[in-house]
mmCIF file of C-alpha atoms and ligand atoms in Angstrom:
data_model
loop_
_atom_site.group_PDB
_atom_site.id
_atom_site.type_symbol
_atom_site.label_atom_id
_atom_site.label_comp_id
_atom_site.label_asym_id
_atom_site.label_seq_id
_atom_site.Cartn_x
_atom_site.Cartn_y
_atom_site.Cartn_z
ATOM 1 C CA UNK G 1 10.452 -30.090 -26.572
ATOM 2 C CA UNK G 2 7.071 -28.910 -27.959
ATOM 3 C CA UNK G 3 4.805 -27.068 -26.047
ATOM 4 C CA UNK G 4 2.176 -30.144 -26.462
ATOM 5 C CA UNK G 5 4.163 -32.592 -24.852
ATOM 6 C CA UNK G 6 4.676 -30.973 -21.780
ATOM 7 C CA UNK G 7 0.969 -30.312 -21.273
ATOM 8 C CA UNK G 8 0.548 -33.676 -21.065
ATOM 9 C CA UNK G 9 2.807 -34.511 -17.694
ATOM 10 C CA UNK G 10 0.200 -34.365 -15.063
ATOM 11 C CA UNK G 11 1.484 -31.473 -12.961
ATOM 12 C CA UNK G 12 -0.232 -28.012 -13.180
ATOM 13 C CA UNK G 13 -0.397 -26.194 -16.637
ATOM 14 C CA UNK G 14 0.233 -22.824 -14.885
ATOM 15 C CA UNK G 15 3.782 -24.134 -13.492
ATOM 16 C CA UNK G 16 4.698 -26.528 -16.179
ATOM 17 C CA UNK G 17 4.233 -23.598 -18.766
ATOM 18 C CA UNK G 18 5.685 -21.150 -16.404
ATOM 19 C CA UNK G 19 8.995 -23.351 -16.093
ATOM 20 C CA UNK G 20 8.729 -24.289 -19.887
ATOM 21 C CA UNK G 21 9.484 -20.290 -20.957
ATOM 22 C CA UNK G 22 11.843 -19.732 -17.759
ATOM 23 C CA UNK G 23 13.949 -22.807 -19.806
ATOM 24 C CA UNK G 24 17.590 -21.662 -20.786
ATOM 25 C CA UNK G 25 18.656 -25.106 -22.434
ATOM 26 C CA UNK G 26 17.411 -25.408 -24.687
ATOM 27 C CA UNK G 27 15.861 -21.956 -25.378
ATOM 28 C CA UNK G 28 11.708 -22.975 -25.356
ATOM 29 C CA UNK G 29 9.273 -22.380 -28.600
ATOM 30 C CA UNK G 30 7.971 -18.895 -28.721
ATOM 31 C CA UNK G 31 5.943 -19.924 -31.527
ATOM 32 C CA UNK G 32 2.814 -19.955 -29.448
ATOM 33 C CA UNK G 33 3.361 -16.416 -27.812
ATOM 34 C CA UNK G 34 0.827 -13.744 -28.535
ATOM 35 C CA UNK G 35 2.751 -10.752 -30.079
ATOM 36 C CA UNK G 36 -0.007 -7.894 -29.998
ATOM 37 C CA UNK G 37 2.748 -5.974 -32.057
ATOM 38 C CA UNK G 38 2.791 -8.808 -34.514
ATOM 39 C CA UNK G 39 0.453 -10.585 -36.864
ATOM 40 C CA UNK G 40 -2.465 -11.327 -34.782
ATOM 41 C CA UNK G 41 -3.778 -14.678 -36.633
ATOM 42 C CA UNK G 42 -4.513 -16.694 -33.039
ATOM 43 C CA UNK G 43 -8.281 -16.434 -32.307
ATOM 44 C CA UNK G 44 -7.816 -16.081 -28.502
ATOM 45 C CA UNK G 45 -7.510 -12.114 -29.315
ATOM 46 C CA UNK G 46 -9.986 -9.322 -29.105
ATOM 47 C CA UNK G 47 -9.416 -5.898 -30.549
ATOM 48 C CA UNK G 48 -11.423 -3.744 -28.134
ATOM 49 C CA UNK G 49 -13.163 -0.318 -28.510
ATOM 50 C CA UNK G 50 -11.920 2.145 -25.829
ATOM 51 C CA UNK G 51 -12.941 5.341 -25.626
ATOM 52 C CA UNK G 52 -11.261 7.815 -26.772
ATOM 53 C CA UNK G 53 -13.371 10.998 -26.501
ATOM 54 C CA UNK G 54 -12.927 11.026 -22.795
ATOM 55 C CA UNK G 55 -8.836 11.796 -23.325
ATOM 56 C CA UNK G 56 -8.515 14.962 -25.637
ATOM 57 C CA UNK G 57 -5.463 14.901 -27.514
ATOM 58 C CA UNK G 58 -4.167 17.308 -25.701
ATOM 59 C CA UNK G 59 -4.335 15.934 -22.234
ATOM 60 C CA UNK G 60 -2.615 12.916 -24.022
ATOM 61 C CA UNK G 61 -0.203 14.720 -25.469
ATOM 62 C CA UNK G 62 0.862 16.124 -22.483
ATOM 63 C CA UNK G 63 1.873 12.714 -20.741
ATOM 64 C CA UNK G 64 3.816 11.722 -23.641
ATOM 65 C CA UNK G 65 0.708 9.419 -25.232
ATOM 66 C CA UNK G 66 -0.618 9.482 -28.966
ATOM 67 C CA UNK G 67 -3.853 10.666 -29.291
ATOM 68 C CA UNK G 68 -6.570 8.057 -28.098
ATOM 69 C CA UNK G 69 -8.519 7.489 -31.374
ATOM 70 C CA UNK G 70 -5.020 6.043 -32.639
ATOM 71 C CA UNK G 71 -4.241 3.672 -29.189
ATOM 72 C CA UNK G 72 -4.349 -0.249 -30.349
ATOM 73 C CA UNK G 73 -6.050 -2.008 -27.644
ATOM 74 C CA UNK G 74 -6.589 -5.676 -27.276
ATOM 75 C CA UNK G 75 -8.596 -8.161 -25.015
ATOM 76 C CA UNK G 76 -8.618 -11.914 -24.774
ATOM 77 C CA UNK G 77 -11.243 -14.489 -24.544
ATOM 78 C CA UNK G 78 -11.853 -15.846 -20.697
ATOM 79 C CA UNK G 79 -10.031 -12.556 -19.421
ATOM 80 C CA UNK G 80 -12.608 -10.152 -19.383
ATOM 81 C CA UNK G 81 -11.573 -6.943 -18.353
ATOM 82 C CA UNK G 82 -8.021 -7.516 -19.259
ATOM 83 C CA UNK G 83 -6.653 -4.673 -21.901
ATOM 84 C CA UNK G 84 -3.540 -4.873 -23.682
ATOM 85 C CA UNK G 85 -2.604 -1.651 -24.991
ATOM 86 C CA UNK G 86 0.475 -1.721 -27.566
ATOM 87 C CA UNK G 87 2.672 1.447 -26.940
ATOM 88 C CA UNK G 88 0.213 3.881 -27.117
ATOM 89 C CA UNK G 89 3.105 6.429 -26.264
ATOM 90 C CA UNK G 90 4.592 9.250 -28.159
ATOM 91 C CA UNK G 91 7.407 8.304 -30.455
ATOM 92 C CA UNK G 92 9.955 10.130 -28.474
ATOM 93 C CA UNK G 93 8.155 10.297 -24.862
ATOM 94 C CA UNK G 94 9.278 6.969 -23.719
ATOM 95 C CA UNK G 95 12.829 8.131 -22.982
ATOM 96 C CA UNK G 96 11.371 10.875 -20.200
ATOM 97 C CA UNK G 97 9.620 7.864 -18.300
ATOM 98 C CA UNK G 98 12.638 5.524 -18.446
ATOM 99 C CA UNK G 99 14.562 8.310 -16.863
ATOM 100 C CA UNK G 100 11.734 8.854 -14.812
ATOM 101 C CA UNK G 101 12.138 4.936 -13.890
ATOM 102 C CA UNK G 102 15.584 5.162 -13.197
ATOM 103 C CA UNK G 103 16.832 8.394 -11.678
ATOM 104 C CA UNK G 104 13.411 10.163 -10.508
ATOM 105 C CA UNK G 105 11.477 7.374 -8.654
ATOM 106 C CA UNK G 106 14.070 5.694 -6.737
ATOM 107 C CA UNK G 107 15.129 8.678 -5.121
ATOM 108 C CA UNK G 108 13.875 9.220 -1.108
ATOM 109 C CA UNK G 109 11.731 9.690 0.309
ATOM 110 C CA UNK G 110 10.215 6.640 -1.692
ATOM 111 C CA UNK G 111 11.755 3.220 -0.748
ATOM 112 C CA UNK G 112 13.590 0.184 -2.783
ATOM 113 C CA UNK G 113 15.367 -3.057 -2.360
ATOM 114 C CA UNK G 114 18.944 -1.344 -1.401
ATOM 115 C CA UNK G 115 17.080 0.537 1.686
ATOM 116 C CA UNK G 116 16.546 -3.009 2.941
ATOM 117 C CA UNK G 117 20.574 -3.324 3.819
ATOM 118 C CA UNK G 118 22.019 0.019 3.329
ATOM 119 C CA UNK G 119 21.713 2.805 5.270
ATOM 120 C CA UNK G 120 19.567 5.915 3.381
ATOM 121 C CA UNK G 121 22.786 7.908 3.059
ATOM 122 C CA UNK G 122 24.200 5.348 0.888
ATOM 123 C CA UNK G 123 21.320 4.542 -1.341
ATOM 124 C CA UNK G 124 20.474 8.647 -1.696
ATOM 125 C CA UNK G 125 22.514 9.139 -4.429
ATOM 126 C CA UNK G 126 21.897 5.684 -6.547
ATOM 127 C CA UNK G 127 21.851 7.760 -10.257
ATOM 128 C CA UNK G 128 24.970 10.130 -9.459
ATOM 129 C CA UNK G 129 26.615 6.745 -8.203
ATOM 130 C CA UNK G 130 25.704 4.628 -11.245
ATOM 131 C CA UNK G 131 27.251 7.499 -13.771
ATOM 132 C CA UNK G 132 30.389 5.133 -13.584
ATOM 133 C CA UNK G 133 31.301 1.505 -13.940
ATOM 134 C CA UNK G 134 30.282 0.115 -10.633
ATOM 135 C CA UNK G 135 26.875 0.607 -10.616
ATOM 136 C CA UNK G 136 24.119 0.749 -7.547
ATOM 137 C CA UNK G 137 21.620 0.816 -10.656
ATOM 138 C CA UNK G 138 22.179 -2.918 -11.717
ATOM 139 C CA UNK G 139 21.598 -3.771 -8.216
ATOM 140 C CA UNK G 140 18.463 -2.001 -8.028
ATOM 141 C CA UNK G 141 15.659 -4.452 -8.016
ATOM 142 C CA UNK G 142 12.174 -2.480 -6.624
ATOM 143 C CA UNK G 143 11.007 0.841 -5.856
ATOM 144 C CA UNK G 144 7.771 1.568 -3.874
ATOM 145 C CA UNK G 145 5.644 4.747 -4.068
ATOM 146 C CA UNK G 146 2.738 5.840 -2.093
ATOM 147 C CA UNK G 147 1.321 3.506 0.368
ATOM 148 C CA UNK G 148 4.063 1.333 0.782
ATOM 149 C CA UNK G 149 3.791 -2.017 0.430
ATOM 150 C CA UNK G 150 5.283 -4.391 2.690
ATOM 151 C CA UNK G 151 6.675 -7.524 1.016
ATOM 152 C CA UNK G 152 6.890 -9.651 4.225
ATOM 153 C CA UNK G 153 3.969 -8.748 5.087
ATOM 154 C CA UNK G 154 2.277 -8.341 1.711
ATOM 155 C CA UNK G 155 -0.380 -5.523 3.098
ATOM 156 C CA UNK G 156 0.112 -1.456 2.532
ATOM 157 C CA UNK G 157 1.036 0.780 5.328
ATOM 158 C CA UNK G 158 -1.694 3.266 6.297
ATOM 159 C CA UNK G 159 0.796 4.984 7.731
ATOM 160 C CA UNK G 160 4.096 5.330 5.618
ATOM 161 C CA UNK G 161 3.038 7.123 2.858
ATOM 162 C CA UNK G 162 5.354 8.812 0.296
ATOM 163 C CA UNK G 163 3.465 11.458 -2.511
ATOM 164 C CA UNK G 164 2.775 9.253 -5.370
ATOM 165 C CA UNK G 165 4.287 11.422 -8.003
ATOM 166 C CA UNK G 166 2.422 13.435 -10.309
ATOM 167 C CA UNK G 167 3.288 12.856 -12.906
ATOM 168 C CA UNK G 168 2.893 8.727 -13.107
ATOM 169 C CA UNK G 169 -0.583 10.178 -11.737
ATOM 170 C CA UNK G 170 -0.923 12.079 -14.621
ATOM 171 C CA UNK G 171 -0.199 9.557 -16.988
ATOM 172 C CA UNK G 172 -1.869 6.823 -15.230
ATOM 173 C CA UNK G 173 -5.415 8.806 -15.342
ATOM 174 C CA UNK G 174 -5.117 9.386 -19.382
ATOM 175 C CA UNK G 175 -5.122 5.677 -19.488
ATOM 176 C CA UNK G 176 -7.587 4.628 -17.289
ATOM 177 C CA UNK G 177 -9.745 7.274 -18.995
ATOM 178 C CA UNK G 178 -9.682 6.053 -22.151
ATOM 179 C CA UNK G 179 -10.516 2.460 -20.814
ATOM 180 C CA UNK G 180 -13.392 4.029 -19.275
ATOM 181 C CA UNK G 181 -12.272 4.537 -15.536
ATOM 182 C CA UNK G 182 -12.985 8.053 -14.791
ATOM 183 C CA UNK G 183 -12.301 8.289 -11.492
ATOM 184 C CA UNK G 184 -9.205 6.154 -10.820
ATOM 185 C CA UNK G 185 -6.587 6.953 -7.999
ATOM 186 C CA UNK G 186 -3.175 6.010 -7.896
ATOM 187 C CA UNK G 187 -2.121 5.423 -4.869
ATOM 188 C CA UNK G 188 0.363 3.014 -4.333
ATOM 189 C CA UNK G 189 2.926 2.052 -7.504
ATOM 190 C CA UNK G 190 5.222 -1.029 -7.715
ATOM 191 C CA UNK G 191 8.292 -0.778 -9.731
ATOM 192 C CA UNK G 192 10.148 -3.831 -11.085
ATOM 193 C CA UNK G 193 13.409 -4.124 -12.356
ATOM 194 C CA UNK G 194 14.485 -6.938 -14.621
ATOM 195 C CA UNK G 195 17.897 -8.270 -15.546
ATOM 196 C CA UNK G 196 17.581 -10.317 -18.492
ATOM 197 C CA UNK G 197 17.713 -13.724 -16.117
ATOM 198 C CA UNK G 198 15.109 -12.171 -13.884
ATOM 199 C CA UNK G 199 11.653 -13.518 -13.419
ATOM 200 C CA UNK G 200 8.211 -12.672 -10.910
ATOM 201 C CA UNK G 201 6.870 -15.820 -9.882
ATOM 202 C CA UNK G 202 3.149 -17.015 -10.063
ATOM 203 C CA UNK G 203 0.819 -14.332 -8.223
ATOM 204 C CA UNK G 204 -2.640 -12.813 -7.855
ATOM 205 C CA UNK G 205 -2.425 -8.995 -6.547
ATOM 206 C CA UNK G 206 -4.865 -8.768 -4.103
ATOM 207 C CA UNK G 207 -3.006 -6.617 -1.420
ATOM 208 C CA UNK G 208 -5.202 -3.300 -2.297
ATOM 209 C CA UNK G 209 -8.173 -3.082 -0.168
ATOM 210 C CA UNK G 210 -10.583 -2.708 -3.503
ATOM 211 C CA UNK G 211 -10.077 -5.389 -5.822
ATOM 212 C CA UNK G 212 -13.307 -2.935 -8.110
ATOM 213 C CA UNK G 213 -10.474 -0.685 -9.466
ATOM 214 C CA UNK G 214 -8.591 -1.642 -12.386
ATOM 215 C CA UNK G 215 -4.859 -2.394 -11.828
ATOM 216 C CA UNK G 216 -2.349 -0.411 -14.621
ATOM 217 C CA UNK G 217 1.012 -2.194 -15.693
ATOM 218 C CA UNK G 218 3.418 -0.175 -17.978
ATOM 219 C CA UNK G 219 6.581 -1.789 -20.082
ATOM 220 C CA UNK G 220 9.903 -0.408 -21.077
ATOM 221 C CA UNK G 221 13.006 -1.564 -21.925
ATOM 222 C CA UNK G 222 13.795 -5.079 -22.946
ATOM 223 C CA UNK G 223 10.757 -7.332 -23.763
ATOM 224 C CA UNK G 224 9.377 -10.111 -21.673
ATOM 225 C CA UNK G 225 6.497 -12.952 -21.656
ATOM 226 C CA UNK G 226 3.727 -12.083 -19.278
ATOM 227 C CA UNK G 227 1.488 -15.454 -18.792
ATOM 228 C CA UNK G 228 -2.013 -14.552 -17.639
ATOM 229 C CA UNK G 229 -4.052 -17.234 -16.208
ATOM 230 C CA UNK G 230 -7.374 -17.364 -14.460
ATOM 231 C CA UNK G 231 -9.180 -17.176 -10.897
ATOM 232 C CA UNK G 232 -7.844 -20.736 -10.096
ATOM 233 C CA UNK G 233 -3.611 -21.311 -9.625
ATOM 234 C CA UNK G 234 -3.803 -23.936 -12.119
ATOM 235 C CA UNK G 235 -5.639 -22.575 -14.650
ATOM 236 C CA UNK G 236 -3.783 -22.799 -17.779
ATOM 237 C CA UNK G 237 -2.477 -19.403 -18.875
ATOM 238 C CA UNK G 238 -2.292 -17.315 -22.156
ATOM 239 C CA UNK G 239 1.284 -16.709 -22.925
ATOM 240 C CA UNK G 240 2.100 -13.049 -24.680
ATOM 241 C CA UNK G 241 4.969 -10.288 -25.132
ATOM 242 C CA UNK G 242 5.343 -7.222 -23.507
ATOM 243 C CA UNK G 243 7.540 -4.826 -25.615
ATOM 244 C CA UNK G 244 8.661 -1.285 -24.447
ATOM 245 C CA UNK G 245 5.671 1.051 -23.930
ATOM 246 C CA UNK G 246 3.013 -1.691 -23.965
ATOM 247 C CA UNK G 247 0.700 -1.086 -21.418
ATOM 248 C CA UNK G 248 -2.136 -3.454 -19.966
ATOM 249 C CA UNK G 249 -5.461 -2.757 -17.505
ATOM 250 C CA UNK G 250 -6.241 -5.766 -15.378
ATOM 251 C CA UNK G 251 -9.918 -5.078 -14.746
ATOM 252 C CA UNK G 252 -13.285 -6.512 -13.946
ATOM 253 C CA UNK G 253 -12.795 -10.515 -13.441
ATOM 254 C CA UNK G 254 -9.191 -10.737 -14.820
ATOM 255 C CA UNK G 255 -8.307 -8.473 -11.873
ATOM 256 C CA UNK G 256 -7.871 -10.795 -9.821
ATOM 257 C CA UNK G 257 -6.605 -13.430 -12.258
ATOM 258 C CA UNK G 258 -3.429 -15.292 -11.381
ATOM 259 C CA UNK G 259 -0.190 -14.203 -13.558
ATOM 260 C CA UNK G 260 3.661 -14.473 -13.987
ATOM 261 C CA UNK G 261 6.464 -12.727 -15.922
ATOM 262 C CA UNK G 262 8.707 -16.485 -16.439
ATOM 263 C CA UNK G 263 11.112 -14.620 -19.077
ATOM 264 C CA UNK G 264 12.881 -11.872 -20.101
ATOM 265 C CA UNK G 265 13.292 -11.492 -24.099
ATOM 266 C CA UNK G 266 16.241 -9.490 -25.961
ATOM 267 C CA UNK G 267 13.517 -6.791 -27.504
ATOM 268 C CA UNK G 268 14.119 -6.375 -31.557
ATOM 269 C CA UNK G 269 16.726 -3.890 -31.944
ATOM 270 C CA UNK G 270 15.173 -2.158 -35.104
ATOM 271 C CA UNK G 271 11.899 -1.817 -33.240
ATOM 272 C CA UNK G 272 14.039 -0.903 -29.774
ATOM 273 C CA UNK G 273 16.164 1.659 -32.001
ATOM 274 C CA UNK G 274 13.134 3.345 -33.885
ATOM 275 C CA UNK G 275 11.270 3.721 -30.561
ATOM 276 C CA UNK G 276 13.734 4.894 -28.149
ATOM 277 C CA UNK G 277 14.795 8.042 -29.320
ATOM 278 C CA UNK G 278 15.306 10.930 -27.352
ATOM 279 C CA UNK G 279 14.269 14.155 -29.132
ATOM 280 C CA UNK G 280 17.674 16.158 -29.154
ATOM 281 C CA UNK G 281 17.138 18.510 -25.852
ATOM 282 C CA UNK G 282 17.021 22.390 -26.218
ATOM 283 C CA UNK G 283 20.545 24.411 -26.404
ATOM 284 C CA UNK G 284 20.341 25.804 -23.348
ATOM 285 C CA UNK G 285 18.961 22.810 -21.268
ATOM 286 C CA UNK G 286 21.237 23.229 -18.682
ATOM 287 C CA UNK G 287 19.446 26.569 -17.692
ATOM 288 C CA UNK G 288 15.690 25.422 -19.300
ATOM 289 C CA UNK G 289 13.320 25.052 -16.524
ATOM 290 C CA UNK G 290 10.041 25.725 -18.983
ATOM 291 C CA UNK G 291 8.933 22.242 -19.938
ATOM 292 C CA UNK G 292 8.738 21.455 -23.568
ATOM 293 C CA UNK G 293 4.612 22.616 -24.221
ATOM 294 C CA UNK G 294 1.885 23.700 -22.223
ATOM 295 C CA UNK G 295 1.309 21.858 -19.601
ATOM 296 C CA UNK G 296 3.885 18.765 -20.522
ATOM 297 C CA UNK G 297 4.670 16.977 -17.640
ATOM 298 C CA UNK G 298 7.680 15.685 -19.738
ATOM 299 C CA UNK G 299 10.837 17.202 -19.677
ATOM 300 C CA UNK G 300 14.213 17.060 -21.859
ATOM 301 C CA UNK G 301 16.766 14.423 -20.851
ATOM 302 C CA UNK G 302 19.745 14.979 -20.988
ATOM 303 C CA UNK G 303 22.392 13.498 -23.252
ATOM 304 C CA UNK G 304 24.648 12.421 -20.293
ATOM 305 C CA UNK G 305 21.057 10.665 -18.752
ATOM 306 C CA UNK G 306 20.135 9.379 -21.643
ATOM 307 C CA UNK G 307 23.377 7.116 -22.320
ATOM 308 C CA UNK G 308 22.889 6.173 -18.294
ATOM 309 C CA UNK G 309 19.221 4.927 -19.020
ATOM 310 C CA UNK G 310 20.630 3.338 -22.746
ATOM 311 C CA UNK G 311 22.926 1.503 -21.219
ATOM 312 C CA UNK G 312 20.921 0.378 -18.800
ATOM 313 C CA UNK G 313 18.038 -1.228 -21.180
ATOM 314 C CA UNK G 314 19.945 -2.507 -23.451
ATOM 315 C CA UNK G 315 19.556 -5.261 -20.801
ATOM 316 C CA UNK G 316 16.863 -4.570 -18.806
ATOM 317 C CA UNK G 317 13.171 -4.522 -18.338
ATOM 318 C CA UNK G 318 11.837 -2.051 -16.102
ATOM 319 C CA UNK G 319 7.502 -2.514 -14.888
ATOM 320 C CA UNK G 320 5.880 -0.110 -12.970
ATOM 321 C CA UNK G 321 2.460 -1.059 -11.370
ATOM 322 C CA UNK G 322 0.059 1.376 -10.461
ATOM 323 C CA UNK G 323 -2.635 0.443 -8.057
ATOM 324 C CA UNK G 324 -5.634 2.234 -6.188
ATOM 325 C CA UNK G 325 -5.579 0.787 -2.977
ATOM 326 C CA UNK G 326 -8.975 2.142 -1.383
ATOM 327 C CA UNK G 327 -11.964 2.153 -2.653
ATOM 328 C CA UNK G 328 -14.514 5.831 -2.710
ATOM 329 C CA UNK G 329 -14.424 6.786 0.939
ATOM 330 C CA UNK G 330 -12.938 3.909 2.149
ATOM 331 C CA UNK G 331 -10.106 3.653 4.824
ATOM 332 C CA UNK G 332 -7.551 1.518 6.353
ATOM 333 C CA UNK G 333 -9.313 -0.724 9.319
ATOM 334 C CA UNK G 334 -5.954 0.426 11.711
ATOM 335 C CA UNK G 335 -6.417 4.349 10.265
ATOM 336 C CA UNK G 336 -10.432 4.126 11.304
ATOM 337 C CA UNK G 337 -10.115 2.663 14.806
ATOM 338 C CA UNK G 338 -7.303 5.456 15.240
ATOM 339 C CA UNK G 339 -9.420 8.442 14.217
ATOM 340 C CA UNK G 340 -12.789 6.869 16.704
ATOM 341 C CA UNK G 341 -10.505 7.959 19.707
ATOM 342 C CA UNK G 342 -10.950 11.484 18.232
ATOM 343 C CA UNK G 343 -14.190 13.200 18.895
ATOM 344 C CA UNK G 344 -16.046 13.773 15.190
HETATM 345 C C1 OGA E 1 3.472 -7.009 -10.531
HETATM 346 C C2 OGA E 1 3.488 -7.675 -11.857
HETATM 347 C C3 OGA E 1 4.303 -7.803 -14.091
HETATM 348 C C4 OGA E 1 5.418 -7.344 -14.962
HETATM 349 O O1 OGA E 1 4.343 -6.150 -10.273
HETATM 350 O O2 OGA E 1 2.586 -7.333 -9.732
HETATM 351 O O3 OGA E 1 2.717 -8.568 -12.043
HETATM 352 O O4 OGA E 1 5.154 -7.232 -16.161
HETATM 353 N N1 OGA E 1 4.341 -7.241 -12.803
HETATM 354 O O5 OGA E 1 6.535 -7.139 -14.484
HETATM 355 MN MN1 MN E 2 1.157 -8.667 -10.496
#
């Protein structure tokens, strides 16, 4: 069925396209898909100047990102604010995050999906219990850090607060920097993890308490089609892939703007292949503490980590969100009525 054609059945073009690229039979069109890695013929697309003086190579560098002059950043027409930047990451960084993703960040005291029925003895270990066949990993499906968010609920705690890690900090500021938000502060991160029949239905973030600061999304693993639409639920949304290291800003109006992940895609295995390869780690790596230059906030993974996280994406799509929840000086209504009992 062509895309056309189900436009034209009366209900809502957000949820008719969203259920048109969930489709398994038959397998939808992806001829209309925005591939920012790809030819960009369709009109809807932007290239966009960031700025790369404010992120010296160096600083860049040290997060595992190319130097900002060289970042390919996109926006499209009706989204403003929205960035698209395609893998702007080192050619052999992206292997330290994905472990990062997968062994690092679920690990207590930060919080995920398995906490929500196991008890925190169980789910301490999840990496050292995925090293063989029966893995915790494939069942892991989130991972909060910082404020964490309550998905009943759908607000952050003020009061359960794990340190956002450093350095997804780190990395998160080089970005923001070069899309001109100097003073961004991650507080709160979201981490997804796809299986390759795994979707994230039709939502708006609006949880954080300032909707003024940009929202950062990064991509690894196995490729997927992110649909952004607009302020309304049925506005009809721009369809695109996300391939491993793609990152995009949600800024400005598109902030707000309603979105959906209806599909994940089996990502090219030449591209996959020539990207995601970890640099061979030092002799001594057992003992190496020193990270690999001045400053790096990368490290070496290890061979035996490294076929853990390979096997892993060969399948799956990992997204991690990070959001600034509070605004310059602002603070949780429950935190501010607590600290007026105390005298200034
Ligand atoms: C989210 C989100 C998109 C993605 O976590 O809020 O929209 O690409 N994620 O997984
Ligand atoms: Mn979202």
């Amino acid at each position: 069925m062509a895309m056309a054609a189900v436009m034209e059945s009366g209900e809502d073009a957000f949820k008719q396209l969203f259920k048109f690229y969930k489709r398994r039979k038959p397998p939808p069109d992806f001829s209309e898909v925005i591939n920012f890695s790809g030819n960009l013929c369709t009109g809807k697309v932007v290239p966009i100047k960031l700025n790369p003086t404010a992120v010296s190579d160096a600083a860049a560098s040290r997060v595992g990102l190319r130097p900002a002059l060289d970042w390919r950043a996109f926006g499209l027409q009706g989204c403003p604010g929205f960035i698209f930047i395609s893998d702007p990451f080192r050619k052999d960084s992206q292997p330290f995050w994905i472990r990062q993703c997968l062994k690092t960040y679920p690990q207590k005291p930060n919080v995920c999906n398995l906490d929500m029925h196991m008890s925190p003895c169980d789910t301490q270990d999840i990496w050292e219990r995925s090293v063989n066949k029966k893995s915790l990993l494939e069942r892991l499906r989130w991972v909060t850090l910082g404020y964490q968010y309550n998905w009943d609920t759908k607000l952050y705690s003020a009061d359960h607060y794990t340190p956002f890690p450093a350095d997804l900090q780190s990395l998160s500021q080089q970005i923001a920097l070069g899309c001109g938000f100097g003073d961004f502060r991650p507080q709160a991160g979201i981490l997804n993890y796809y299986r390759s029949d795994s979707s994230l239905g039709i939502h708006v973030d609006e949880s954080e308490l300032d909707h003024s600061c940009p929202l950062l999304s990064f991509c690894f693993g196995q490729s997927a089609i992110f649909l952004l639409g607009g302020k309304q639920r049925q506005d009809p949304p721009t369809a695109m892939f996300m391939h491993s290291g793609d990152v995009m800003v949600m800024s400005g109006q598109s902030r707000l703007f309603y979105h959906a992940v209806p599909r994940i895609v089996p990502a090219n295995p030449s591209l996959f292949s020539s990207k995601l390869q970890n640099p061979p780690a030092p002799p001594d790596l057992q003992t190496q503490t020193t990270p690999l230059e001045t400053n790096s906030v990368l490290e070496p993974v290890s061979e035996q980590d490294w076929a853990i996280c390979l096997r892993y994406i060969e399948s799956s799509r990992i997204n991690v969100t990070v959001r600034q929840v509070l605004g310059p000086g602002q603070s949780f209504p429950h935190s501010s009525e607590m600290s007026s009992e105390y005298p200034a």
